[in-house]
PDB file of C-alpha atoms in Angstrom:
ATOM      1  CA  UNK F   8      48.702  57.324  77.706  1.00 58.00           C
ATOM      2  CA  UNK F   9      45.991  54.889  78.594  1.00 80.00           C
ATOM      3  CA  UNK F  10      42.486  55.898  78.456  1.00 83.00           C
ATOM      4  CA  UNK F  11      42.305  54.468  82.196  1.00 88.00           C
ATOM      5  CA  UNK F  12      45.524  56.239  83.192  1.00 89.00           C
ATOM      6  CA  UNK F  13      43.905  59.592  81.942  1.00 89.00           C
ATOM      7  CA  UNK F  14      40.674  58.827  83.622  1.00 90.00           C
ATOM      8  CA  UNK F  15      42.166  58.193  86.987  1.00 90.00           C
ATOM      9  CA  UNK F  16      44.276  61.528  86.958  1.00 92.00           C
ATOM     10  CA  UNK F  17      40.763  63.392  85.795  1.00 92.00           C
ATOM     11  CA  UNK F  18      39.099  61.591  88.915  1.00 91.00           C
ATOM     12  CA  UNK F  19      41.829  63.017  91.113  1.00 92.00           C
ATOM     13  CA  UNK F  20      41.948  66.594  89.682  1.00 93.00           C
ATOM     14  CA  UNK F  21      37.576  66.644  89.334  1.00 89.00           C
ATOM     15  CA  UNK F  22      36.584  65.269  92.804  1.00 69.00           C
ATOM     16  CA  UNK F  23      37.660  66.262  96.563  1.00 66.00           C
ATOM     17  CA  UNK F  24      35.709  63.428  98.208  1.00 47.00           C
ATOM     18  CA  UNK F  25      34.522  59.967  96.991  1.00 41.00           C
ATOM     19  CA  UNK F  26      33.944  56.644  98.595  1.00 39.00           C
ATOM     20  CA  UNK F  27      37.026  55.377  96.843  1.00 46.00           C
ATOM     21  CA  UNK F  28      39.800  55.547  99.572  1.00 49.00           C
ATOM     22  CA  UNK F  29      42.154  56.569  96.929  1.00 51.00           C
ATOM     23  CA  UNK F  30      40.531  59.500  96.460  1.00 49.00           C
ATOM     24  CA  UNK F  31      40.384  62.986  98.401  1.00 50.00           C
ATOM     25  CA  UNK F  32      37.568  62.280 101.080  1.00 48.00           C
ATOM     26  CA  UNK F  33      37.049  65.637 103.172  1.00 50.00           C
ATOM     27  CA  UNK F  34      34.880  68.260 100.732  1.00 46.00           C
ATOM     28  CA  UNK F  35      35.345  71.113 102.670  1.00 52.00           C
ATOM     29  CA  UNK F  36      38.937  71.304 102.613  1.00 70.00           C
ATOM     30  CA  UNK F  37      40.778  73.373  99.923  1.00 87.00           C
ATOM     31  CA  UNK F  38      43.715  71.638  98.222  1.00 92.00           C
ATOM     32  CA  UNK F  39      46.796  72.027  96.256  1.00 95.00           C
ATOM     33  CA  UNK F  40      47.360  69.138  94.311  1.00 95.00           C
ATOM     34  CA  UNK F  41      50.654  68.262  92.095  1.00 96.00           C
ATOM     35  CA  UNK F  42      52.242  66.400  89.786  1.00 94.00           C
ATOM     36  CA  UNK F  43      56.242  65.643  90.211  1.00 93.00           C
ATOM     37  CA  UNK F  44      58.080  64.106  87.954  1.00 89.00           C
ATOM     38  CA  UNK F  45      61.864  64.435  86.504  1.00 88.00           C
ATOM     39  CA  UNK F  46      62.367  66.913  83.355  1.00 87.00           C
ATOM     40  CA  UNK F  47      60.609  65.648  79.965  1.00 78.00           C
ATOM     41  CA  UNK F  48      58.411  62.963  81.511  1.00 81.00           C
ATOM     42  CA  UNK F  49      55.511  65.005  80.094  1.00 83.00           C
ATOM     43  CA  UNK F  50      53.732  66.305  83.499  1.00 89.00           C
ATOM     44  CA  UNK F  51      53.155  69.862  82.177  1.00 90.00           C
ATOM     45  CA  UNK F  52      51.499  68.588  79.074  1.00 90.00           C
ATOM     46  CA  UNK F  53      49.544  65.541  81.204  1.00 92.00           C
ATOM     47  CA  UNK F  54      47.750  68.921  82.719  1.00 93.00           C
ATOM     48  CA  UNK F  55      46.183  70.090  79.605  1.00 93.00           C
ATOM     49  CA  UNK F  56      45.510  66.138  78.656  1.00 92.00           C
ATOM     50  CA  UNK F  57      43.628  66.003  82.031  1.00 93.00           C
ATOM     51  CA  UNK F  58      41.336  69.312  81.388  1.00 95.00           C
ATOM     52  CA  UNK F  59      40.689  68.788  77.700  1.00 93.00           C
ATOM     53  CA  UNK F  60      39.252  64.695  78.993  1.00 92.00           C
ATOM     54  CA  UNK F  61      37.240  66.539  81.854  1.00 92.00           C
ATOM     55  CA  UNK F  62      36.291  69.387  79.463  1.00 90.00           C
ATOM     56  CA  UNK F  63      35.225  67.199  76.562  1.00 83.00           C
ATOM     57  CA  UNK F  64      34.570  63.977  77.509  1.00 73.00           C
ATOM     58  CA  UNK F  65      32.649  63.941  80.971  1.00 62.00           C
ATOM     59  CA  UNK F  66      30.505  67.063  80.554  1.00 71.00           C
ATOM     60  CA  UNK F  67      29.322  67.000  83.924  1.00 76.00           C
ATOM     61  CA  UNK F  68      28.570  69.285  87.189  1.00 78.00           C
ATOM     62  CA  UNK F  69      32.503  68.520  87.944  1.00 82.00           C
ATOM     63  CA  UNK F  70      33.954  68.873  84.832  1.00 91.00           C
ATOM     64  CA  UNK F  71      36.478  72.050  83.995  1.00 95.00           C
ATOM     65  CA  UNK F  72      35.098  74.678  81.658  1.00 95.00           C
ATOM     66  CA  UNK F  73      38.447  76.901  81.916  1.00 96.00           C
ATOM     67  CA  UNK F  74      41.993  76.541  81.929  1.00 97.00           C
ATOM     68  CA  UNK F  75      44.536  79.240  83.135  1.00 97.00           C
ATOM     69  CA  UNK F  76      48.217  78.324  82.673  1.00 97.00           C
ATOM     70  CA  UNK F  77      50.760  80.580  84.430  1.00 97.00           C
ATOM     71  CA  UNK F  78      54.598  79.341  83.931  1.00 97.00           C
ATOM     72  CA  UNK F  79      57.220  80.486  86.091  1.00 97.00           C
ATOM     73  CA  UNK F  80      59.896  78.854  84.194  1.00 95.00           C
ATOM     74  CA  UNK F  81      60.873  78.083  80.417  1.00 92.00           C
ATOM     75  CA  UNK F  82      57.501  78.300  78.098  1.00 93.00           C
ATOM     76  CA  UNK F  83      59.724  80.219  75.712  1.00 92.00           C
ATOM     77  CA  UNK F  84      60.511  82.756  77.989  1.00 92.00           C
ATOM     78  CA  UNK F  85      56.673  83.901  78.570  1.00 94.00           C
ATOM     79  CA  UNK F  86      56.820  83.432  82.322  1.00 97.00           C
ATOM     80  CA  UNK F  87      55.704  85.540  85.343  1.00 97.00           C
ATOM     81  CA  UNK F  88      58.262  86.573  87.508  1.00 96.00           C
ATOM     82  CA  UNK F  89      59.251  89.588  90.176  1.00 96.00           C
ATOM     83  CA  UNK F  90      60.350  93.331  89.065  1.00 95.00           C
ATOM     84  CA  UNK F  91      62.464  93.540  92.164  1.00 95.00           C
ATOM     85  CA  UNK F  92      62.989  89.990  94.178  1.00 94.00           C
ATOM     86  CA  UNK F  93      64.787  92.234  96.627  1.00 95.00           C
ATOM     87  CA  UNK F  94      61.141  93.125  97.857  1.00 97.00           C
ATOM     88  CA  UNK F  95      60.616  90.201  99.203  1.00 98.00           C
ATOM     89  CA  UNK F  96      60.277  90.773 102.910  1.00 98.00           C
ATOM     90  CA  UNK F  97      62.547  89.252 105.664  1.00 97.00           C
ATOM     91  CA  UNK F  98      59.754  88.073 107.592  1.00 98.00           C
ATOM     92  CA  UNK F  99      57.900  84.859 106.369  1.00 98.00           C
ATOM     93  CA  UNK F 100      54.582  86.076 107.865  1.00 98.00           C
ATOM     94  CA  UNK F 101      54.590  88.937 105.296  1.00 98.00           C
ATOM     95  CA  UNK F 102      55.915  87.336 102.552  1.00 98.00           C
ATOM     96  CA  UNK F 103      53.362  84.754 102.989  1.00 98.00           C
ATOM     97  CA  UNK F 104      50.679  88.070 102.430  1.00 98.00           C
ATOM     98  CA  UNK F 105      53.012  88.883  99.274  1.00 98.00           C
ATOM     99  CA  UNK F 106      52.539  85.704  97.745  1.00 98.00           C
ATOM    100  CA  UNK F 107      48.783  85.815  98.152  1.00 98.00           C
ATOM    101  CA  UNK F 108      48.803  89.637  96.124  1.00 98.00           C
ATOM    102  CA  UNK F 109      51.463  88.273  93.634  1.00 98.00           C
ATOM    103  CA  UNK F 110      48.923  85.410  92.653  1.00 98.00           C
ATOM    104  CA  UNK F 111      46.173  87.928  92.433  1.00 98.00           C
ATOM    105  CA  UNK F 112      48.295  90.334  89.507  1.00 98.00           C
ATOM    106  CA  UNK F 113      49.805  87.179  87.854  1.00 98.00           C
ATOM    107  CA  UNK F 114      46.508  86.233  87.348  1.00 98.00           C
ATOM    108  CA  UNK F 115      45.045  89.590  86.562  1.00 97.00           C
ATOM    109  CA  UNK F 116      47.564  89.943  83.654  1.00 96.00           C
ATOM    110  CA  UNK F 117      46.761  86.796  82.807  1.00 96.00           C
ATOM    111  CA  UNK F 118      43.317  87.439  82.193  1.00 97.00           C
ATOM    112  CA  UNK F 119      44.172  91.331  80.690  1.00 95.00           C
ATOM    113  CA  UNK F 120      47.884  90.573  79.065  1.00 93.00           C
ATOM    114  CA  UNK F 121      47.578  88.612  75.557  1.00 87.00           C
ATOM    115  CA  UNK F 122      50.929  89.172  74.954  1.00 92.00           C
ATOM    116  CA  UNK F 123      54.373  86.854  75.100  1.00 91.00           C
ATOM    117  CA  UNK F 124      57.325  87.589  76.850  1.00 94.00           C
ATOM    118  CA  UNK F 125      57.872  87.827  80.074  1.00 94.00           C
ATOM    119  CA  UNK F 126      55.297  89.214  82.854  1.00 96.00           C
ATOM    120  CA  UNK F 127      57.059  90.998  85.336  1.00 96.00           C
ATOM    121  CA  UNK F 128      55.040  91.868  88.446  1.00 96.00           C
ATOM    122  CA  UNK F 129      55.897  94.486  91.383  1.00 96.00           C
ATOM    123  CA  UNK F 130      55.901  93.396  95.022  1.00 97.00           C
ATOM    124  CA  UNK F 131      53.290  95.135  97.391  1.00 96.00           C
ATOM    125  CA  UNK F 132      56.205  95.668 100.454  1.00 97.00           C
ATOM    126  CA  UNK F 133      52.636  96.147 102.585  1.00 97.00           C
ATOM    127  CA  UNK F 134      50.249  93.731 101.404  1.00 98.00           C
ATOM    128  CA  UNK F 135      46.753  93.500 102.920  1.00 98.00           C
ATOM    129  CA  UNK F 136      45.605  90.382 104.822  1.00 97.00           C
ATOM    130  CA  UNK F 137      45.471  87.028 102.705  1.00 97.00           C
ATOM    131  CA  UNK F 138      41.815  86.924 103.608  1.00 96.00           C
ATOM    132  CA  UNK F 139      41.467  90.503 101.389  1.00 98.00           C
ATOM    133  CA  UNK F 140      43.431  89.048  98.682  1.00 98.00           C
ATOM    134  CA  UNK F 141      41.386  86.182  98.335  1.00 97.00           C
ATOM    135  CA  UNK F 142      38.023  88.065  98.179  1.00 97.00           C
ATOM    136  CA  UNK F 143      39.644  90.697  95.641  1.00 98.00           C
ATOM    137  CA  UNK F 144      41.083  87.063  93.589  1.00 98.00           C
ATOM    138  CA  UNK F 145      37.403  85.574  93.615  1.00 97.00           C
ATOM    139  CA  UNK F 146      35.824  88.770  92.374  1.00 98.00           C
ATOM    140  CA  UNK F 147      38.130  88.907  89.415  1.00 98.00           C
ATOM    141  CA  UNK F 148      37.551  85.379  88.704  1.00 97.00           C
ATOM    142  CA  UNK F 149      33.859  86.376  88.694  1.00 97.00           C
ATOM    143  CA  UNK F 150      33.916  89.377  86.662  1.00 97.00           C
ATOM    144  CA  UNK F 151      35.751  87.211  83.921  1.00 97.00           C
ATOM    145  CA  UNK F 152      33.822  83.877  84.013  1.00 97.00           C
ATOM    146  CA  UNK F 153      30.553  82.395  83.716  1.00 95.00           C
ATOM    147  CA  UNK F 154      28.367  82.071  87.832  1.00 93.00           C
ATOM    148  CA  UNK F 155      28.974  78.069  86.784  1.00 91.00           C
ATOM    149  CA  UNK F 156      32.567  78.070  85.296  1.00 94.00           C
ATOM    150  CA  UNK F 157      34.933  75.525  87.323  1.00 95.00           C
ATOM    151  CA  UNK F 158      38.695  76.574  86.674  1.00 97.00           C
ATOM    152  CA  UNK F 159      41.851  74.951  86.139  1.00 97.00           C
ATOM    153  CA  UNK F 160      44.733  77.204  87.647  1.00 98.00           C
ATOM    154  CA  UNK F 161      48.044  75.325  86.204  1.00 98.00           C
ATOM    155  CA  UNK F 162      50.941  76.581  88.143  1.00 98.00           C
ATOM    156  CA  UNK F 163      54.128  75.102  86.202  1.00 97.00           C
ATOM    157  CA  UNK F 164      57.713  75.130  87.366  1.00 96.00           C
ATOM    158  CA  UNK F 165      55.855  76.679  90.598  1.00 97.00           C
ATOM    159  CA  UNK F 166      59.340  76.767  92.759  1.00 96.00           C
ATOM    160  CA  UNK F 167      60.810  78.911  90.157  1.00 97.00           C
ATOM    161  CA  UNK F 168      57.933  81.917  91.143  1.00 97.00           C
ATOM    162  CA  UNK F 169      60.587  82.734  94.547  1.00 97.00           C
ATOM    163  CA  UNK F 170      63.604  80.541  95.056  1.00 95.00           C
ATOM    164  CA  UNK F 171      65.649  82.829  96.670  1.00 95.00           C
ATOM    165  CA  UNK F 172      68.336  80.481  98.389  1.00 95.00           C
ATOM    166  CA  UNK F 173      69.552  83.068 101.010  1.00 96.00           C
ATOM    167  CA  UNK F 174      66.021  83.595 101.750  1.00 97.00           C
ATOM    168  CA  UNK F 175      64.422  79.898 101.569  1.00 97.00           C
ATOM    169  CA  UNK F 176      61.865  80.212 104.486  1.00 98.00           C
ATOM    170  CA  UNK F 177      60.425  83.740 103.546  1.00 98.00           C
ATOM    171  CA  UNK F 178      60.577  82.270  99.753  1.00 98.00           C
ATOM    172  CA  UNK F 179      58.596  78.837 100.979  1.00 97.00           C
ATOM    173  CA  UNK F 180      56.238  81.088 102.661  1.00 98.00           C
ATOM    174  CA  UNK F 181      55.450  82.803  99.773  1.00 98.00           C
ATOM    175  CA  UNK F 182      54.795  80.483  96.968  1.00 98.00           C
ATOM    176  CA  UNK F 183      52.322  78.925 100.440  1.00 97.00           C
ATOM    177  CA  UNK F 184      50.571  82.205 100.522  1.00 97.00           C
ATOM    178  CA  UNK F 185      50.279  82.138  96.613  1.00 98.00           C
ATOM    179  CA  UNK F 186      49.275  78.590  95.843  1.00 98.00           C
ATOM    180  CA  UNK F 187      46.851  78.614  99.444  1.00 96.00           C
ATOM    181  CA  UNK F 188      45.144  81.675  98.236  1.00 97.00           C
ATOM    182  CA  UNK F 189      44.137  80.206  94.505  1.00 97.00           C
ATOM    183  CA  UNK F 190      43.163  77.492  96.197  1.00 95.00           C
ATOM    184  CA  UNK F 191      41.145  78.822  98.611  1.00 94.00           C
ATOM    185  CA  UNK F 192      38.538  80.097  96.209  1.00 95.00           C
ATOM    186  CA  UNK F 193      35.449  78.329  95.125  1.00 90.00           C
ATOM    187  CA  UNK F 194      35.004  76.748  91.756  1.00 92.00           C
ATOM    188  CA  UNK F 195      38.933  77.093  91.301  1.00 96.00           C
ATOM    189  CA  UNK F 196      41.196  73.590  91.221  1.00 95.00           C
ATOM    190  CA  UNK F 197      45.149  74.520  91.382  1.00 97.00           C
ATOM    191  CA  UNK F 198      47.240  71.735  90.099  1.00 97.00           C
ATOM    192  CA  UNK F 199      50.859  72.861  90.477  1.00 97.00           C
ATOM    193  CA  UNK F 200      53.599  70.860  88.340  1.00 96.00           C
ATOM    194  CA  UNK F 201      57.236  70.605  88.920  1.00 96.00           C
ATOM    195  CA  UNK F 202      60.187  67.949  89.249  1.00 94.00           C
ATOM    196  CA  UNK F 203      59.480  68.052  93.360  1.00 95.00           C
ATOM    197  CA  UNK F 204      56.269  68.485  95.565  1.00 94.00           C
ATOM    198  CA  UNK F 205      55.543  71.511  97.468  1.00 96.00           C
ATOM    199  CA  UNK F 206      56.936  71.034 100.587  1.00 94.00           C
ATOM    200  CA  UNK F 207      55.784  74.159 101.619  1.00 95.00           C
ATOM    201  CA  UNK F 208      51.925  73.110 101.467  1.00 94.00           C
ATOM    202  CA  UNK F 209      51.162  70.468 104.230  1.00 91.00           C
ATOM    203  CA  UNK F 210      50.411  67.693 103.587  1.00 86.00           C
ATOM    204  CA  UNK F 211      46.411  65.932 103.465  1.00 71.00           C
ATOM    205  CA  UNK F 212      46.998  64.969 107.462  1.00 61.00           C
ATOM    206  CA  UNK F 213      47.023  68.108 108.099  1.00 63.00           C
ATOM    207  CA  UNK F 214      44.112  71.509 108.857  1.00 66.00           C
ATOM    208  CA  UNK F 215      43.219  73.945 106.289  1.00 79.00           C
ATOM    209  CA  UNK F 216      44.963  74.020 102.742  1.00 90.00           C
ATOM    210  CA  UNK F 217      46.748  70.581 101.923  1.00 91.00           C
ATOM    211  CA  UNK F 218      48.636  69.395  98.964  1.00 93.00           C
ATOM    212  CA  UNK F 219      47.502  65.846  97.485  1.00 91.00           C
ATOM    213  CA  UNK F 220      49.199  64.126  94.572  1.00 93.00           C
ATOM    214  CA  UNK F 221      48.062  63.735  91.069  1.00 94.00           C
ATOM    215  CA  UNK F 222      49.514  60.758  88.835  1.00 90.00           C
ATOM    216  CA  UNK F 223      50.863  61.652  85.196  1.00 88.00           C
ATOM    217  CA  UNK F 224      49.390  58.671  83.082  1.00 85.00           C
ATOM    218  CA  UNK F 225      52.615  57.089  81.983  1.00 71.00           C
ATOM    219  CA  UNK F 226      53.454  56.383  78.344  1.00 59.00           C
ATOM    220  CA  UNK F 227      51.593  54.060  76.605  1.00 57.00           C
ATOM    221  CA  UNK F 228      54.425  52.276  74.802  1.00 53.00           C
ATOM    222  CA  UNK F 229      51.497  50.264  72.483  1.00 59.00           C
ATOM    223  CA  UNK F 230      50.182  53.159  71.455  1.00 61.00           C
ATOM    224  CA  UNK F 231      53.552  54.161  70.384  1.00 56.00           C
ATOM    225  CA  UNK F 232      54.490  51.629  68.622  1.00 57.00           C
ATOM    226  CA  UNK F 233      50.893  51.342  67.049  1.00 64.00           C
ATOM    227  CA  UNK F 234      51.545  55.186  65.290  1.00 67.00           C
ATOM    228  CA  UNK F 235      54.819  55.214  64.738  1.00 68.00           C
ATOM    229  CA  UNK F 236      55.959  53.024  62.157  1.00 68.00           C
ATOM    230  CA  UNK F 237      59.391  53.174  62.652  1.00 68.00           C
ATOM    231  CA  UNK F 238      59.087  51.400  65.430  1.00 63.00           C
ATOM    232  CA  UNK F 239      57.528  48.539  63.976  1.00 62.00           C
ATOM    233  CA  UNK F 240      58.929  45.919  63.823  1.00 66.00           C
ATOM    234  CA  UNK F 241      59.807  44.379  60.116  1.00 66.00           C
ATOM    235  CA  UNK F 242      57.618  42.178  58.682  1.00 65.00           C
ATOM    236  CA  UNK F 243      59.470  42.020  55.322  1.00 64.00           C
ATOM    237  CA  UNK F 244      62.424  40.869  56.262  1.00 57.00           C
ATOM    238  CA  UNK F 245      63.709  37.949  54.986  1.00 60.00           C
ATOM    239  CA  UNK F 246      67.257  35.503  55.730  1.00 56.00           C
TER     240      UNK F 246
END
């Protein structure tokens, strides 16, 4: 990718307001923002590209220090995922709660659990009010991390964590209450990657939590060209 293609997508995932009108304007409002693109068009690897620029490169105030990556799908088969999806509750205001404590132990084994493989995680059938879950999420965050760490939470393949088709609303609801809650805390960026938006987040028009797009940098095909040399073109060829 271009270095100006990476820098814009680093400018998107760093900032929530700037004078630029391209660029998130309202500070105080917590967002989920995404990348969508088809299968193999490098948007879960553009993530990591994006931290390791803002990590390495800008050293500032806004720059990530951390980056958690939590797959839901693929990654070799180390992916969080539900014990029992029949736990998932038939009403969407619960499952919404459920998806708030489901982020909170994917993360906590994600901090705790080394290991490969895949991370199976029980439902709470009573979970507390999102509003607990978040406090509980920012106090693990700060138990683990330096007072002036700024996160990148990674959520790939992020429909896959509940996409229960004879369930879609309560399963909408809770991937909301998960990505929402991430989101919600302070000094934490959630940039959730998959082939579609999240429809379930509102969008930036809206109140509260909103999603807002990130661009993968497209392939430089110069660059390309420029390090591969079979794709050179001949220069010794003769008629």
């Amino acid at each position: 990718a271009k270095d100006e293609d990476v820098d814009y997508m680093v400018k998107l995932l760093e900032y929530n307001d700037d004078d630029d009108d391209d660029v998130v304007d309202d500070p105080a409002r917590a967002f989920v923002k995404y990348a969508a693109a088809p299968t193999s068009s490098g948007k879960t690897a553009s993530a990591l590209v994006g931290f390791l620029a803002s990590a390495e490169k800008y050293k500032e105030e806004t720059s990530f220090t951390h980056y958690l990556y939590l797959a839901f799908a693929n990654n070799n088969g180390t992916v969080f995922g539900m014990k029992d999806e029949t736990k998932l509750s038939g009403s969407a205001i619960i499952a919404k709660k459920q998806g708030a404590a489901f982020a909170l132990e994917c993360l906590r084994k994600r901090l705790l659990d080394t290991t490969s493989g895949e991370k199976e995680i029980d439902l709470d059938e009573t979970p507390p009010p999102r509003s607990e879950t978040r406090d509980a999420l920012k106090k693990l965050l700060d138990d683990h991390f330096p007072e002036d760490a700024r996160i990148l939470v990674h959520l790939d393949e992020h429909r896959d964590m509940c996409n229960d088709p004879d369930m879609k609303k309560q399963s909408a609801a809770f991937r909301q209450g998960f990505m929402e809650t991430i989101a919600d805390v302070e000094r934490v960026t959630v940039l959730a990657t998959y082939t579609a938006m999240p429809g379930e987040i509102p969008s930036t028009s809206s109140s509260g939590t909103c999603r807002y797009p990130v661009p993968v940098p497209p392939l430089d095909l110069d660059q390309v060209i420029a390090e591969v040399e079979e794709l050179r073109w001949p220069t010794n060829v003769t008629e």
